[in-house]
JSON list of C-alpha atoms in Angstrom, two decimals:
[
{"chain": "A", "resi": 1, "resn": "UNK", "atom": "CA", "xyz": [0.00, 0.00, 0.00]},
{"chain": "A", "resi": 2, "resn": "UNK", "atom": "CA", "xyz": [3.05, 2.77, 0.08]},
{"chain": "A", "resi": 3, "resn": "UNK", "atom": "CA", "xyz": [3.31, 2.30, -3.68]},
{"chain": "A", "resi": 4, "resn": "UNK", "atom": "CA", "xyz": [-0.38, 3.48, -3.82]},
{"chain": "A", "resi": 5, "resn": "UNK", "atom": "CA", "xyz": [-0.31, 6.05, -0.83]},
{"chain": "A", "resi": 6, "resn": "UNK", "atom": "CA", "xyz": [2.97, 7.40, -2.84]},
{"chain": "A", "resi": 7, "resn": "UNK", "atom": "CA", "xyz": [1.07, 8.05, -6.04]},
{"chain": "A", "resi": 8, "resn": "UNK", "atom": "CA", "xyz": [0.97, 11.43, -5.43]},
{"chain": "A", "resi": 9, "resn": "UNK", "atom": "CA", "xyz": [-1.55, 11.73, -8.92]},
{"chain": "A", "resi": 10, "resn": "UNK", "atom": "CA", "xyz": [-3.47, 8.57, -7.60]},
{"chain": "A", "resi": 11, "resn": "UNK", "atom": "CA", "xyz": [-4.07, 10.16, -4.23]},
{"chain": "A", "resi": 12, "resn": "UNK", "atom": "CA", "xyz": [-5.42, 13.57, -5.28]},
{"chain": "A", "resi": 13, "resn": "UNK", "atom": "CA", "xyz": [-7.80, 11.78, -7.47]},
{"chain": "A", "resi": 14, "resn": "UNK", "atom": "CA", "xyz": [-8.82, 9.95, -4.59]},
{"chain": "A", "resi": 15, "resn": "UNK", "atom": "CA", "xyz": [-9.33, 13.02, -2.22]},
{"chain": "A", "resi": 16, "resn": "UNK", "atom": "CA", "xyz": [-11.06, 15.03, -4.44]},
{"chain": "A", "resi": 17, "resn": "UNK", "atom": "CA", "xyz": [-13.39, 12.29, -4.99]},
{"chain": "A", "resi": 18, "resn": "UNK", "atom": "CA", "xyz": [-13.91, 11.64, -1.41]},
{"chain": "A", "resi": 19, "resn": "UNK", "atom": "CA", "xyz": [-14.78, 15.08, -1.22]},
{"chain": "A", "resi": 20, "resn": "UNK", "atom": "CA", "xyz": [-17.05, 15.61, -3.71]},
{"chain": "A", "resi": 21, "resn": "UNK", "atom": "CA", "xyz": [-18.96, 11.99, -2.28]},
{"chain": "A", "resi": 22, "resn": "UNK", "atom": "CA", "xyz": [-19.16, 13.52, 1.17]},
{"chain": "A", "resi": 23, "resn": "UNK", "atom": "CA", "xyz": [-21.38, 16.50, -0.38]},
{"chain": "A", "resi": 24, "resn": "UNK", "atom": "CA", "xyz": [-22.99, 13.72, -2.47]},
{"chain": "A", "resi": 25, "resn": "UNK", "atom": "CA", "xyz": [-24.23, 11.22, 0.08]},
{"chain": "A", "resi": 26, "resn": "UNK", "atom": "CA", "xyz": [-26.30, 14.48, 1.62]},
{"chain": "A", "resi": 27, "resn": "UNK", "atom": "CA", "xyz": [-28.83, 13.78, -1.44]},
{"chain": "A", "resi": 28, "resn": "UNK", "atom": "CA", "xyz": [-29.80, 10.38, 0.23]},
{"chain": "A", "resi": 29, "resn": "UNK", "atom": "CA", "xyz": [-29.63, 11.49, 4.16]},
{"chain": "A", "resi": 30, "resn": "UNK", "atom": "CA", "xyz": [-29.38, 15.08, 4.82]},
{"chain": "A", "resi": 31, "resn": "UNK", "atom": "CA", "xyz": [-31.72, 16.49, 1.89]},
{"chain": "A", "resi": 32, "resn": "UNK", "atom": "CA", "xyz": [-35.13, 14.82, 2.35]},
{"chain": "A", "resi": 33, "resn": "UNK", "atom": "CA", "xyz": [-34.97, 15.92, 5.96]},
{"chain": "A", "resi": 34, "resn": "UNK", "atom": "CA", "xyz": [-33.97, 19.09, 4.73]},
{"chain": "A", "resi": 35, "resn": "UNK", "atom": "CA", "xyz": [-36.93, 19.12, 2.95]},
{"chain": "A", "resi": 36, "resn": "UNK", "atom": "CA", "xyz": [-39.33, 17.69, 5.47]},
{"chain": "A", "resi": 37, "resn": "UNK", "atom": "CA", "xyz": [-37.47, 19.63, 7.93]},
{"chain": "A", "resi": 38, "resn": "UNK", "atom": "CA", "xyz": [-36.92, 23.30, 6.17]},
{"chain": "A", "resi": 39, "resn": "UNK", "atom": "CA", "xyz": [-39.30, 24.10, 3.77]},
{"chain": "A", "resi": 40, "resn": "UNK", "atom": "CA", "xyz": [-42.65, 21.11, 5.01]},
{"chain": "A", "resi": 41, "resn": "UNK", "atom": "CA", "xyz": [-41.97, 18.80, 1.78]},
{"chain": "A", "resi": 42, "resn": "UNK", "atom": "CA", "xyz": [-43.58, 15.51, 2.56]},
{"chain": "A", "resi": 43, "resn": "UNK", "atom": "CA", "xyz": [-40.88, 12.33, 1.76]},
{"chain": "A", "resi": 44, "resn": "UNK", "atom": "CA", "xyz": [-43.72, 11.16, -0.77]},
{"chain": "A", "resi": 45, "resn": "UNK", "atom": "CA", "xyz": [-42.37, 14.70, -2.57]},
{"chain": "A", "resi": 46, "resn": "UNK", "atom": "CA", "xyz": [-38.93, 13.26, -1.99]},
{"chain": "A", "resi": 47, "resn": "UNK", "atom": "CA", "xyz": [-39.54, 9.65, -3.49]},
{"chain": "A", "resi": 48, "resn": "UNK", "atom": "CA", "xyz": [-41.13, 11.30, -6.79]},
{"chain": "A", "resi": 49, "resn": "UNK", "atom": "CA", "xyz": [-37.73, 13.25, -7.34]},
{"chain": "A", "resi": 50, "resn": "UNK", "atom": "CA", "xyz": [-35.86, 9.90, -7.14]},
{"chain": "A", "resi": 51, "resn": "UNK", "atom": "CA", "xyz": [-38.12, 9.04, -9.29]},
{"chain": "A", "resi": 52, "resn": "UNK", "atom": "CA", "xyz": [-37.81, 11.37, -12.05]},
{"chain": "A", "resi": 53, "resn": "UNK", "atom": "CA", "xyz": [-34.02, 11.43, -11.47]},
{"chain": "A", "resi": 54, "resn": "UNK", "atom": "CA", "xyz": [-34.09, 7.46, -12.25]},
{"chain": "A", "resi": 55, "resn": "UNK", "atom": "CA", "xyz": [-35.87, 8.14, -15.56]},
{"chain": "A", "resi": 56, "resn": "UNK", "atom": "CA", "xyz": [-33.51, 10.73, -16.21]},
{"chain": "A", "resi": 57, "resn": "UNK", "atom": "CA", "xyz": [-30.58, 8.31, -15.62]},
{"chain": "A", "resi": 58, "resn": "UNK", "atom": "CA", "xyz": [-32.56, 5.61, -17.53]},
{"chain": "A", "resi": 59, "resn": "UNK", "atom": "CA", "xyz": [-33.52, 7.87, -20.88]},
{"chain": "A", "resi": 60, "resn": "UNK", "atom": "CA", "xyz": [-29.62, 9.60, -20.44]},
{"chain": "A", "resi": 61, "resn": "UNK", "atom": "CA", "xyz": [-26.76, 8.11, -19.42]},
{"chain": "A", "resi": 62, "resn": "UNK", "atom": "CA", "xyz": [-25.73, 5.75, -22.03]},
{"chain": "A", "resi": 63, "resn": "UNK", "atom": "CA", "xyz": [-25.57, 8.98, -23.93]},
{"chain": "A", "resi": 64, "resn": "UNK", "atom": "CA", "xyz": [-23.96, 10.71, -21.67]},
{"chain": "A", "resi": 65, "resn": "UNK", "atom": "CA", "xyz": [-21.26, 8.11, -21.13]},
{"chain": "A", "resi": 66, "resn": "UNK", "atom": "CA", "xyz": [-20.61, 7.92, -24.52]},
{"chain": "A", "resi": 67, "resn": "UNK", "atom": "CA", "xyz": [-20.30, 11.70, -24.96]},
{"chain": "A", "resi": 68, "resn": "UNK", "atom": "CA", "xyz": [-17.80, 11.97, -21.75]},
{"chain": "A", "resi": 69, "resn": "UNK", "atom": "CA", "xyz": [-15.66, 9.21, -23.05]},
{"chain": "A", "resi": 70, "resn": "UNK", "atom": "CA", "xyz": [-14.37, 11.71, -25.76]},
{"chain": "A", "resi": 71, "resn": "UNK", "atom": "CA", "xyz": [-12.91, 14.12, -22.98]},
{"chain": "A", "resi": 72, "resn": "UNK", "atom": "CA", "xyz": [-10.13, 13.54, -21.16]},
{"chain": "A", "resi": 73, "resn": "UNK", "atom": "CA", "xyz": [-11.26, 12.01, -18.20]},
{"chain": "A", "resi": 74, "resn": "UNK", "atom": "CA", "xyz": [-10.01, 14.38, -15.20]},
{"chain": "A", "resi": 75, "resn": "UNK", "atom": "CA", "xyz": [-11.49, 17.12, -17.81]},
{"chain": "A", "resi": 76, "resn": "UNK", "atom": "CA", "xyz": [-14.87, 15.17, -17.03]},
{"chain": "A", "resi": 77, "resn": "UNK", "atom": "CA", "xyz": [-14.46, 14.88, -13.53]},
{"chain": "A", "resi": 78, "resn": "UNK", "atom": "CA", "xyz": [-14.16, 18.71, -13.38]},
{"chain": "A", "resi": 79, "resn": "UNK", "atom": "CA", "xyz": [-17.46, 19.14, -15.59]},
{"chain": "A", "resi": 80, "resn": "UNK", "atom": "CA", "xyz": [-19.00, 16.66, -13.13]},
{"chain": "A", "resi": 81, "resn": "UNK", "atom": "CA", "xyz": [-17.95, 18.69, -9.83]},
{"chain": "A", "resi": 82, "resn": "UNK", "atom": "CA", "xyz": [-19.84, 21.67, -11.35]},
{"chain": "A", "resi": 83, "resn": "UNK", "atom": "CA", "xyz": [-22.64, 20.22, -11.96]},
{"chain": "A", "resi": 84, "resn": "UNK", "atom": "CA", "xyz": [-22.60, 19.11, -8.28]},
{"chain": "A", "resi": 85, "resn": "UNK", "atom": "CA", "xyz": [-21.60, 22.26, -6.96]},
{"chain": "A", "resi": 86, "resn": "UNK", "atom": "CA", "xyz": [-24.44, 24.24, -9.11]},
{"chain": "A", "resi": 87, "resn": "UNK", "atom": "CA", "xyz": [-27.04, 21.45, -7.52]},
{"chain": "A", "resi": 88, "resn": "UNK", "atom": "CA", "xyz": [-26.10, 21.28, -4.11]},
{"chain": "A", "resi": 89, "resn": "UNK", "atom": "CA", "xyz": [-25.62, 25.00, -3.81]},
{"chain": "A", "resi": 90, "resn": "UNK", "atom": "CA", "xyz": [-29.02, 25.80, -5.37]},
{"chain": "A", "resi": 91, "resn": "UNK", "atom": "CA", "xyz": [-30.69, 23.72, -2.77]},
{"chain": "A", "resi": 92, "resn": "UNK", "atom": "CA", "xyz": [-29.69, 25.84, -0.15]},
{"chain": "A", "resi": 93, "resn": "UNK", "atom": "CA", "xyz": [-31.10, 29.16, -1.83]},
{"chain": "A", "resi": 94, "resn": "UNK", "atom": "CA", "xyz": [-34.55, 27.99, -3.36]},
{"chain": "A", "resi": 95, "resn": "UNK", "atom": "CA", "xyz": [-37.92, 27.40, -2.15]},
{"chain": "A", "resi": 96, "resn": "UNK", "atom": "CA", "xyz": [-40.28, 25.00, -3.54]},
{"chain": "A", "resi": 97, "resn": "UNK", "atom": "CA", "xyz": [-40.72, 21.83, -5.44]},
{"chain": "A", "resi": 98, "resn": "UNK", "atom": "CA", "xyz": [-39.97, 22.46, -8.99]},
{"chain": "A", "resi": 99, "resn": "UNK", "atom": "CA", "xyz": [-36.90, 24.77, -7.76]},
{"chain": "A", "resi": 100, "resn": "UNK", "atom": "CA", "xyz": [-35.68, 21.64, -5.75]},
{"chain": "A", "resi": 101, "resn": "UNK", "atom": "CA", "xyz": [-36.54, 19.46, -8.57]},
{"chain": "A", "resi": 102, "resn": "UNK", "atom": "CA", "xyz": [-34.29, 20.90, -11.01]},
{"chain": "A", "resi": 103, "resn": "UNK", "atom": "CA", "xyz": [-31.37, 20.82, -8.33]},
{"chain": "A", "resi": 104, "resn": "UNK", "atom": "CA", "xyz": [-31.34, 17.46, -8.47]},
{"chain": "A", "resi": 105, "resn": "UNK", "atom": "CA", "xyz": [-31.99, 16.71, -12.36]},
{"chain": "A", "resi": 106, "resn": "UNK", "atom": "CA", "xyz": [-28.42, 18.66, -12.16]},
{"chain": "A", "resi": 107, "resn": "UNK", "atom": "CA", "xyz": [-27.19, 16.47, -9.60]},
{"chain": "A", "resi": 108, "resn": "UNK", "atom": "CA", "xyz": [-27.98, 13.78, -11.69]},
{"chain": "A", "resi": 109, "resn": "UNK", "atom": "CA", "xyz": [-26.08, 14.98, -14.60]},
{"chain": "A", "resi": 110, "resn": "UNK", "atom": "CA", "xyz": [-23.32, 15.56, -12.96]},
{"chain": "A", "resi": 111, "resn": "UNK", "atom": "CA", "xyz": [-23.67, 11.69, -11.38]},
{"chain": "A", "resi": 112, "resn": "UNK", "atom": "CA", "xyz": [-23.60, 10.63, -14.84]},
{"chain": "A", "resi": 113, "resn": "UNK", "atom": "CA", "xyz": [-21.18, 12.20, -15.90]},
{"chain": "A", "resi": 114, "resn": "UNK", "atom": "CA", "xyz": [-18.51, 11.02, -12.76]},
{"chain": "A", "resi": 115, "resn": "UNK", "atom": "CA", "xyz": [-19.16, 8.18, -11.47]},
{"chain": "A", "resi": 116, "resn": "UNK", "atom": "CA", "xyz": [-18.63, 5.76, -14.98]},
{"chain": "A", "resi": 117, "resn": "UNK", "atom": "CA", "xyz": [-15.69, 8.22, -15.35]},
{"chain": "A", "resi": 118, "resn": "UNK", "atom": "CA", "xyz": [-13.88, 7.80, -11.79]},
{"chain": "A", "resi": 119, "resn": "UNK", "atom": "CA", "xyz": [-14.12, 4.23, -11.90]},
{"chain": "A", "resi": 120, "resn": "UNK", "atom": "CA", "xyz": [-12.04, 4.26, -15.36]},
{"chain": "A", "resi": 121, "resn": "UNK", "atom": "CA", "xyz": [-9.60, 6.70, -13.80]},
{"chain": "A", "resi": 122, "resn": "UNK", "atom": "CA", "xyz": [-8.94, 4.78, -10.73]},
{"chain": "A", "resi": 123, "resn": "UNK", "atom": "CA", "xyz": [-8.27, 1.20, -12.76]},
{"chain": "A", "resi": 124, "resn": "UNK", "atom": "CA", "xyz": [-6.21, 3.21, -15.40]},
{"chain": "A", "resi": 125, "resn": "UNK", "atom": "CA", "xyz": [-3.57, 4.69, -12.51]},
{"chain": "A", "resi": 126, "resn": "UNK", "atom": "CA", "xyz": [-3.14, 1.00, -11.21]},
{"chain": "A", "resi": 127, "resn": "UNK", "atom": "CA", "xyz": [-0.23, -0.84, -12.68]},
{"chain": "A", "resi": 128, "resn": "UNK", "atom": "CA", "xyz": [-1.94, -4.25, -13.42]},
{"chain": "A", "resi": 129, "resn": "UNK", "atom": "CA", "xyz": [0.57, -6.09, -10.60]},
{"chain": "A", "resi": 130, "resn": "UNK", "atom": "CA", "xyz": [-1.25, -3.62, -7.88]},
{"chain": "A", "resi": 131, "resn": "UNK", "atom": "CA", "xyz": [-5.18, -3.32, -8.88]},
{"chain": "A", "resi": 132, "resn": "UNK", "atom": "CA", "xyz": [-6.08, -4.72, -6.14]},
{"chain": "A", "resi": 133, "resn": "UNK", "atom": "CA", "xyz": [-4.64, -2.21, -3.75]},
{"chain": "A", "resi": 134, "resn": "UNK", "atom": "CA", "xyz": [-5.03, 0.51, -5.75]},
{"chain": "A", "resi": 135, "resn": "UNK", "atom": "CA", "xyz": [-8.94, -0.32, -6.28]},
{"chain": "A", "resi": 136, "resn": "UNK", "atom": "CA", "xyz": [-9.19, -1.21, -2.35]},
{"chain": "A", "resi": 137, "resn": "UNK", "atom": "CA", "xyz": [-7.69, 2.85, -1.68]},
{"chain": "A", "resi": 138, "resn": "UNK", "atom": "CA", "xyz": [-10.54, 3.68, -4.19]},
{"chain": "A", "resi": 139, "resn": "UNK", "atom": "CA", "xyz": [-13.18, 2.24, -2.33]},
{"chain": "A", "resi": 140, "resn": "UNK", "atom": "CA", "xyz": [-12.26, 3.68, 1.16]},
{"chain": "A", "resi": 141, "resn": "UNK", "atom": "CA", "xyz": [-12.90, 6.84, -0.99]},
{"chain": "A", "resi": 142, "resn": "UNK", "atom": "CA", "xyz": [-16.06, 5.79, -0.91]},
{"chain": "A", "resi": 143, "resn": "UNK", "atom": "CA", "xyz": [-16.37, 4.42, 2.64]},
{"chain": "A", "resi": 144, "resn": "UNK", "atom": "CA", "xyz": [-15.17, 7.28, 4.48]},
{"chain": "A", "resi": 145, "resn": "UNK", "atom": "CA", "xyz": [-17.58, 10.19, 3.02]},
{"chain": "A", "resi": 146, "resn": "UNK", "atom": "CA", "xyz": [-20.54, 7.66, 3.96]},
{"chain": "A", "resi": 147, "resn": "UNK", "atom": "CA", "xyz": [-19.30, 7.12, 7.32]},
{"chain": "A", "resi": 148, "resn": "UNK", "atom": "CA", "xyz": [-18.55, 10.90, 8.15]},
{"chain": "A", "resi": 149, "resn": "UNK", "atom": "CA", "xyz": [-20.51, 12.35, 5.84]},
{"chain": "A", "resi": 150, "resn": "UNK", "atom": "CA", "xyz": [-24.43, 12.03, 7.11]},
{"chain": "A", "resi": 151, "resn": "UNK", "atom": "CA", "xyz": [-22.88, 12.66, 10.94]},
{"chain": "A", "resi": 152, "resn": "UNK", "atom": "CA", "xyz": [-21.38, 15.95, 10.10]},
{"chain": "A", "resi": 153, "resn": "UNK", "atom": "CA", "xyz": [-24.57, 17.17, 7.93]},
{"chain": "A", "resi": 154, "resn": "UNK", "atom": "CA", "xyz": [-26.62, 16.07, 10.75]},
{"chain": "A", "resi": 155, "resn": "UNK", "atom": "CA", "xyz": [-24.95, 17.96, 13.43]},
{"chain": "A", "resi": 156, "resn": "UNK", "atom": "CA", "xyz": [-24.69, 21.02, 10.51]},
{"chain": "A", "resi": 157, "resn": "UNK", "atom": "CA", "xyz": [-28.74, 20.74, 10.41]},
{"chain": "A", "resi": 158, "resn": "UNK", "atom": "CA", "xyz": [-29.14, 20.57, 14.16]},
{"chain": "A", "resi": 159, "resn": "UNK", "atom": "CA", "xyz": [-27.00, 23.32, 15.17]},
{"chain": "A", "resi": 160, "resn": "UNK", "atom": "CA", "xyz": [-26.87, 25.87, 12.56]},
{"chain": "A", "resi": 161, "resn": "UNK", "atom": "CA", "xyz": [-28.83, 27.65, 9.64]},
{"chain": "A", "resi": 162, "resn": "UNK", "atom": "CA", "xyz": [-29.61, 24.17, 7.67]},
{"chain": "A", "resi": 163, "resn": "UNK", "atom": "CA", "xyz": [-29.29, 26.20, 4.06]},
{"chain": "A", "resi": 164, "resn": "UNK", "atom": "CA", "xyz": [-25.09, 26.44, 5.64]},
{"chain": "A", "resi": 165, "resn": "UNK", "atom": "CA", "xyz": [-25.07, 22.52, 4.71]},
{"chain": "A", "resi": 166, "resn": "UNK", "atom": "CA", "xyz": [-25.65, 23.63, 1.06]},
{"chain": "A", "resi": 167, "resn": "UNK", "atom": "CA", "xyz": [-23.38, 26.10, 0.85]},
{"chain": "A", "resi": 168, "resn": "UNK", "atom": "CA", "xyz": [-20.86, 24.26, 2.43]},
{"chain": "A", "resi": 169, "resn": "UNK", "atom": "CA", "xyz": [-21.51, 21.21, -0.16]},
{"chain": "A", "resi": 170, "resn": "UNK", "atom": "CA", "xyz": [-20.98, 23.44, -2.96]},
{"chain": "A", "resi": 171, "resn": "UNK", "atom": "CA", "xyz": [-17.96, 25.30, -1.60]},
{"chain": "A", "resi": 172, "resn": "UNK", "atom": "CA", "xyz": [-16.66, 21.69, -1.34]},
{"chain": "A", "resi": 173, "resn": "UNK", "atom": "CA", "xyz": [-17.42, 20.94, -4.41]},
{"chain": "A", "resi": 174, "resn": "UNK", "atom": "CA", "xyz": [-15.92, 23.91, -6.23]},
{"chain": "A", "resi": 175, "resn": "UNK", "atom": "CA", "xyz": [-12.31, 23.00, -4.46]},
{"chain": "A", "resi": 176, "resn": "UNK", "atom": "CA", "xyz": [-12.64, 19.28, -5.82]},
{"chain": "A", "resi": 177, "resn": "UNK", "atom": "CA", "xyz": [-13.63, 20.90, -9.30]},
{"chain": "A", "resi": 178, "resn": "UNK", "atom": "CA", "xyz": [-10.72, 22.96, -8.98]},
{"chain": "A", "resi": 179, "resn": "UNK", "atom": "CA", "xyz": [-8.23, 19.87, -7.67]},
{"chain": "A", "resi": 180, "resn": "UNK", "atom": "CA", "xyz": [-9.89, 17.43, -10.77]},
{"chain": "A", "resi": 181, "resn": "UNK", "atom": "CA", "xyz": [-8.87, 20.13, -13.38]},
{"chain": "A", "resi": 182, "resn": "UNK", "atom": "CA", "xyz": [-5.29, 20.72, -11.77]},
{"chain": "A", "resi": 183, "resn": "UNK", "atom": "CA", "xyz": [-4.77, 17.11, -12.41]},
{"chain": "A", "resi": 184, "resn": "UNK", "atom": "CA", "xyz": [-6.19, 17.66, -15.76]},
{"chain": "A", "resi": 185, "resn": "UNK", "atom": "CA", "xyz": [-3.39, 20.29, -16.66]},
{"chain": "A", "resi": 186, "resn": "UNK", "atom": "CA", "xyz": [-0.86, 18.09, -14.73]},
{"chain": "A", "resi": 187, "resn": "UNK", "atom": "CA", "xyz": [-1.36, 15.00, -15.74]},
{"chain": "A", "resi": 188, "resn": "UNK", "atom": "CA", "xyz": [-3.36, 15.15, -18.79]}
]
């Protein structure tokens, strides 16, 4: 695992996208009691979002896939973090449904857009002697922002101004936008 942890490139790929999945995971914890919570959005609202951002995923991604694959991936990445720093960051500033609605059709794009395009990016850094421990780093990327990530919104909602968690997310966001397309420039 030092090989791996000294892969300087490897490892800022990997924090950026443990940052931008600790904003991410909020979607499924944090936001529908947000909603319920905040602005008196009944989890029935919630469920027909998922919904509509399952048929979006359904009638879209194989397009979108196809479209990212002729970008350089890190390039993607970046695109991806905007999207979920323009979603996340609206749904601290709107009211009501449609508003909301929209914030997570962009989410969504920017879902489709990353996570077929991480997965690529982490297999194509490992030499194919070390996959294994280069892929097991990858998914504690994805471990650690769902262990942390609902226990830190949920003491953001509890404590402070809940539309903070938001801003917050998309602040986030923008730095792992910015890290992706440093990598881009460096590595691409």
């Amino acid at each position: 695992y030092r090989i791996v942890l000294r892969d300087f490139a490897y490892m800022a790929f990997t924090f950026a996208g443990m940052i931008v999945l600790l904003v991410y995971q909020q979607q499924y914890s944090s936001f529908p009691v947000y909603l319920r919570e905040t602005h008196n959005i009944s989890s029935d609202i919630y469920g027909i979002m998922l919904a509509i951002t399952g048929l979006e995923v359904v009638l879209f991604k194989f397009g979108i896939s196809r479209l990212a694959r002729k970008y350089h991936p890190f390039l993607m990445m970046s695109l991806a973090s905007l999207f979920f720093m323009i979603g996340f960051g609206m749904i601290g500033f709107v009211n009501g449904i449609a508003f909301f609605l929209f914030a997570v059709i962009t989410i969504t794009i920017g879902e489709m857009i990353m996570f077929p395009t991480n997965k690529t990016l982490a297999v194509g850094f490992a030499p194919a002697d070390m996959r294994g421990r280069y892929m097991a780093i990858y998914d504690l990327g994805w471990t650690i922002p769902a262990t942390i990530g609902p226990a830190a919104a949920g003491l953001n909602l509890d404590n402070y101004n809940p539309s903070y968690l938001w801003y917050i997310g998309a602040t986030l966001c923008a730095f792992a936008e910015s890290c992706f397309y440093a990598l881009h420039r460096w590595h691409g």
